[in-house]
């Protein structure tokens, strides 16, 4: 098998695993379904990723890197940053589901992902620097302010279905505007 074939197989496995883990979590995800969806076999999963947990880690790491690359922070315009995070969640609905499974099944059980740590440290520092320059208010510490912005950006995509049913009349544009306005209000 050539290196292009190997890379194509790896990409198919990651995509199939992303869908499987978003739907069923780590414990509920099945390598048989992942292999079938990727038109591969279980042996390839173990060859490329070592284990089902290794496959989940690869999916989570790729998802985080994609988010970090696609949505860089703009500490001088946190409302629009939150809007761009919202946009990212709309385009990639699996992100919130996989992050929820990660929190439920992995919190406190292993090593922290360096890409996420480095990104969060850089974002907190950017917010702290903007606060020091007077661009952002300092009534919340930088890390708390960043956490609030991130959580507001995911507000619509992290609700239970019963809440979604009650607020179903809001268009995507209206939901995005709520996020932007809420972050702006937080900063006022």
Short mmCIF file of C-alpha atoms in Angstrom, two decimals:
data_model
loop_
_atom_site.label_atom_id
_atom_site.label_comp_id
_atom_site.label_asym_id
_atom_site.label_seq_id
_atom_site.Cartn_x
_atom_site.Cartn_y
_atom_site.Cartn_z
CA UNK A 1 0.00 0.00 0.00
CA UNK A 2 1.44 3.37 -0.98
CA UNK A 3 1.75 6.28 1.41
CA UNK A 4 -1.17 8.06 -0.31
CA UNK A 5 -3.36 4.99 0.18
CA UNK A 6 -2.30 4.75 3.82
CA UNK A 7 -3.07 8.42 4.41
CA UNK A 8 -6.44 8.09 2.69
CA UNK A 9 -7.29 5.10 4.90
CA UNK A 10 -6.23 7.02 7.99
CA UNK A 11 -8.40 10.01 7.00
CA UNK A 12 -11.41 7.73 6.36
CA UNK A 13 -10.93 6.09 9.75
CA UNK A 14 -10.71 9.46 11.50
CA UNK A 15 -13.85 10.73 9.78
CA UNK A 16 -15.80 7.57 10.56
CA UNK A 17 -14.54 7.61 14.15
CA UNK A 18 -15.54 11.25 14.53
CA UNK A 19 -19.11 10.37 13.57
CA UNK A 20 -19.16 7.28 15.78
CA UNK A 21 -17.73 9.00 18.85
CA UNK A 22 -20.01 12.02 18.41
CA UNK A 23 -23.00 9.70 18.43
CA UNK A 24 -21.97 7.12 21.04
CA UNK A 25 -19.01 8.44 23.03
CA UNK A 26 -15.82 6.56 23.76
CA UNK A 27 -17.32 3.66 25.69
CA UNK A 28 -20.26 3.27 23.32
CA UNK A 29 -18.26 3.65 20.12
CA UNK A 30 -17.60 0.40 18.27
CA UNK A 31 -14.49 -0.23 16.19
CA UNK A 32 -16.49 -2.62 14.00
CA UNK A 33 -18.86 0.18 12.96
CA UNK A 34 -15.97 2.61 12.48
CA UNK A 35 -14.09 0.15 10.27
CA UNK A 36 -17.20 -0.61 8.21
CA UNK A 37 -18.04 3.09 7.75
CA UNK A 38 -14.43 3.76 6.68
CA UNK A 39 -14.44 0.79 4.28
CA UNK A 40 -11.53 -0.62 6.23
CA UNK A 41 -11.05 -3.21 8.96
CA UNK A 42 -10.38 -3.30 12.69
CA UNK A 43 -6.75 -4.28 12.13
CA UNK A 44 -6.14 -0.94 10.40
CA UNK A 45 -7.53 0.93 13.42
CA UNK A 46 -5.10 -0.85 15.71
CA UNK A 47 -2.28 -0.43 13.20
CA UNK A 48 -2.71 3.35 12.89
CA UNK A 49 -3.98 4.25 16.35
CA UNK A 50 -3.05 1.40 18.71
CA UNK A 51 -6.47 1.16 20.36
CA UNK A 52 -9.97 2.58 20.37
CA UNK A 53 -8.80 5.11 22.98
CA UNK A 54 -5.89 6.04 20.73
CA UNK A 55 -8.32 6.57 17.87
CA UNK A 56 -10.51 8.80 20.04
CA UNK A 57 -7.43 10.77 21.09
CA UNK A 58 -6.48 11.27 17.44
CA UNK A 59 -10.02 12.44 16.60
CA UNK A 60 -10.10 14.81 19.57
CA UNK A 61 -6.62 16.17 18.85
CA UNK A 62 -7.45 16.79 15.17
CA UNK A 63 -10.74 18.46 16.12
CA UNK A 64 -8.98 20.76 18.57
CA UNK A 65 -6.22 21.67 16.12
CA UNK A 66 -8.81 22.43 13.45
CA UNK A 67 -10.71 24.71 15.83
CA UNK A 68 -7.56 26.50 17.01
CA UNK A 69 -6.45 27.07 13.41
CA UNK A 70 -9.88 28.09 12.10
CA UNK A 71 -10.88 30.43 14.92
CA UNK A 72 -7.93 32.47 16.21
CA UNK A 73 -8.69 34.76 19.10
CA UNK A 74 -9.10 38.49 18.61
CA UNK A 75 -8.90 39.81 22.17
CA UNK A 76 -9.74 43.30 20.94
CA UNK A 77 -13.08 42.08 19.55
CA UNK A 78 -14.29 39.28 21.81
CA UNK A 79 -17.92 39.58 20.67
CA UNK A 80 -16.93 38.78 17.07
CA UNK A 81 -14.54 36.06 18.27
CA UNK A 82 -17.52 34.45 20.06
CA UNK A 83 -19.54 34.81 16.86
CA UNK A 84 -16.83 33.03 14.87
CA UNK A 85 -16.73 30.23 17.46
CA UNK A 86 -20.52 29.98 17.13
CA UNK A 87 -20.09 29.76 13.34
CA UNK A 88 -17.54 26.99 13.80
CA UNK A 89 -19.94 24.99 15.98
CA UNK A 90 -22.69 25.45 13.40
CA UNK A 91 -20.44 24.16 10.60
CA UNK A 92 -19.11 21.30 12.73
CA UNK A 93 -21.92 20.10 15.02
CA UNK A 94 -19.87 17.13 16.20
CA UNK A 95 -17.45 19.40 18.09
CA UNK A 96 -19.71 20.05 21.07
CA UNK A 97 -20.83 16.42 21.23
CA UNK A 98 -17.27 15.05 21.18
CA UNK A 99 -16.14 17.65 23.71
CA UNK A 100 -19.01 16.62 25.98
CA UNK A 101 -18.07 12.94 25.70
CA UNK A 102 -14.45 13.90 26.41
CA UNK A 103 -15.50 15.75 29.57
CA UNK A 104 -17.76 12.91 30.68
CA UNK A 105 -15.43 10.01 29.95
CA UNK A 106 -11.93 11.47 30.20
CA UNK A 107 -11.95 14.31 32.73
CA UNK A 108 -9.14 13.77 35.19
CA UNK A 109 -8.09 10.44 33.72
CA UNK A 110 -5.12 11.20 31.52
CA UNK A 111 -2.67 13.60 30.06
CA UNK A 112 -3.89 16.97 28.91
CA UNK A 113 -3.60 17.73 25.22
CA UNK A 114 -0.71 20.09 24.60
CA UNK A 115 -2.43 21.79 21.63
CA UNK A 116 -5.40 22.71 23.82
CA UNK A 117 -3.26 23.80 26.76
CA UNK A 118 -1.02 25.98 24.60
CA UNK A 119 -4.00 27.51 22.82
CA UNK A 120 -5.80 28.29 26.08
CA UNK A 121 -2.67 29.74 27.67
CA UNK A 122 -2.11 31.99 24.64
CA UNK A 123 -5.76 33.10 24.63
CA UNK A 124 -5.72 33.89 28.35
CA UNK A 125 -2.52 35.89 27.84
CA UNK A 126 -4.06 37.79 24.91
CA UNK A 127 -7.08 38.68 27.06
CA UNK A 128 -4.83 39.68 29.98
CA UNK A 129 -2.74 41.87 27.67
CA UNK A 130 -5.87 43.54 26.29
CA UNK A 131 -7.07 44.13 29.86
CA UNK A 132 -3.70 45.66 30.79
CA UNK A 133 -3.98 48.02 27.81
CA UNK A 134 -7.50 49.00 28.86
CA UNK A 135 -9.10 47.50 25.75
CA UNK A 136 -11.06 44.98 27.83
CA UNK A 137 -12.62 45.49 31.26
CA UNK A 138 -10.86 43.83 34.18
CA UNK A 139 -13.88 43.06 36.35
CA UNK A 140 -13.24 39.36 35.63
CA UNK A 141 -9.78 37.75 35.63
CA UNK A 142 -8.57 36.98 32.10
CA UNK A 143 -9.09 33.23 32.42
CA UNK A 144 -12.64 33.64 33.74
CA UNK A 145 -13.52 36.15 31.03
CA UNK A 146 -12.22 33.82 28.32
CA UNK A 147 -14.20 30.92 29.81
CA UNK A 148 -17.39 32.97 29.81
CA UNK A 149 -16.85 33.99 26.18
CA UNK A 150 -16.20 30.39 25.12
CA UNK A 151 -19.27 29.13 26.96
CA UNK A 152 -21.51 31.84 25.55
CA UNK A 153 -20.31 30.96 22.04
CA UNK A 154 -21.44 27.37 22.59
CA UNK A 155 -24.70 28.24 24.30
CA UNK A 156 -26.98 27.17 21.47
CA UNK A 157 -25.10 24.00 20.58
CA UNK A 158 -24.84 22.65 24.12
CA UNK A 159 -28.48 22.67 25.20
CA UNK A 160 -30.70 19.70 25.91
CA UNK A 161 -33.23 18.86 23.18
CA UNK A 162 -36.14 19.98 25.39
CA UNK A 163 -34.71 23.51 25.57
CA UNK A 164 -33.99 23.47 21.85
CA UNK A 165 -37.65 22.60 21.22
CA UNK A 166 -38.77 25.64 23.20
CA UNK A 167 -36.44 28.06 21.36
CA UNK A 168 -36.68 26.47 17.90
CA UNK A 169 -37.99 29.65 16.27
CA UNK A 170 -34.61 31.43 16.32
CA UNK A 171 -32.76 31.50 13.00
CA UNK A 172 -29.05 30.78 12.84
CA UNK A 173 -28.37 34.48 12.27
CA UNK A 174 -30.50 35.42 15.29
CA UNK A 175 -28.76 32.84 17.49
CA UNK A 176 -25.36 34.16 16.38
CA UNK A 177 -26.43 37.71 17.16
CA UNK A 178 -27.52 36.65 20.66
CA UNK A 179 -24.01 35.26 21.26
CA UNK A 180 -22.32 38.44 19.98
CA UNK A 181 -24.68 40.68 21.97
CA UNK A 182 -24.28 38.62 25.15
CA UNK A 183 -20.48 38.87 24.99
CA UNK A 184 -20.74 42.61 24.28
CA UNK A 185 -23.02 42.97 27.33
CA UNK A 186 -20.54 40.97 29.42
CA UNK A 187 -17.83 43.46 28.47
CA UNK A 188 -19.86 46.57 29.21
#
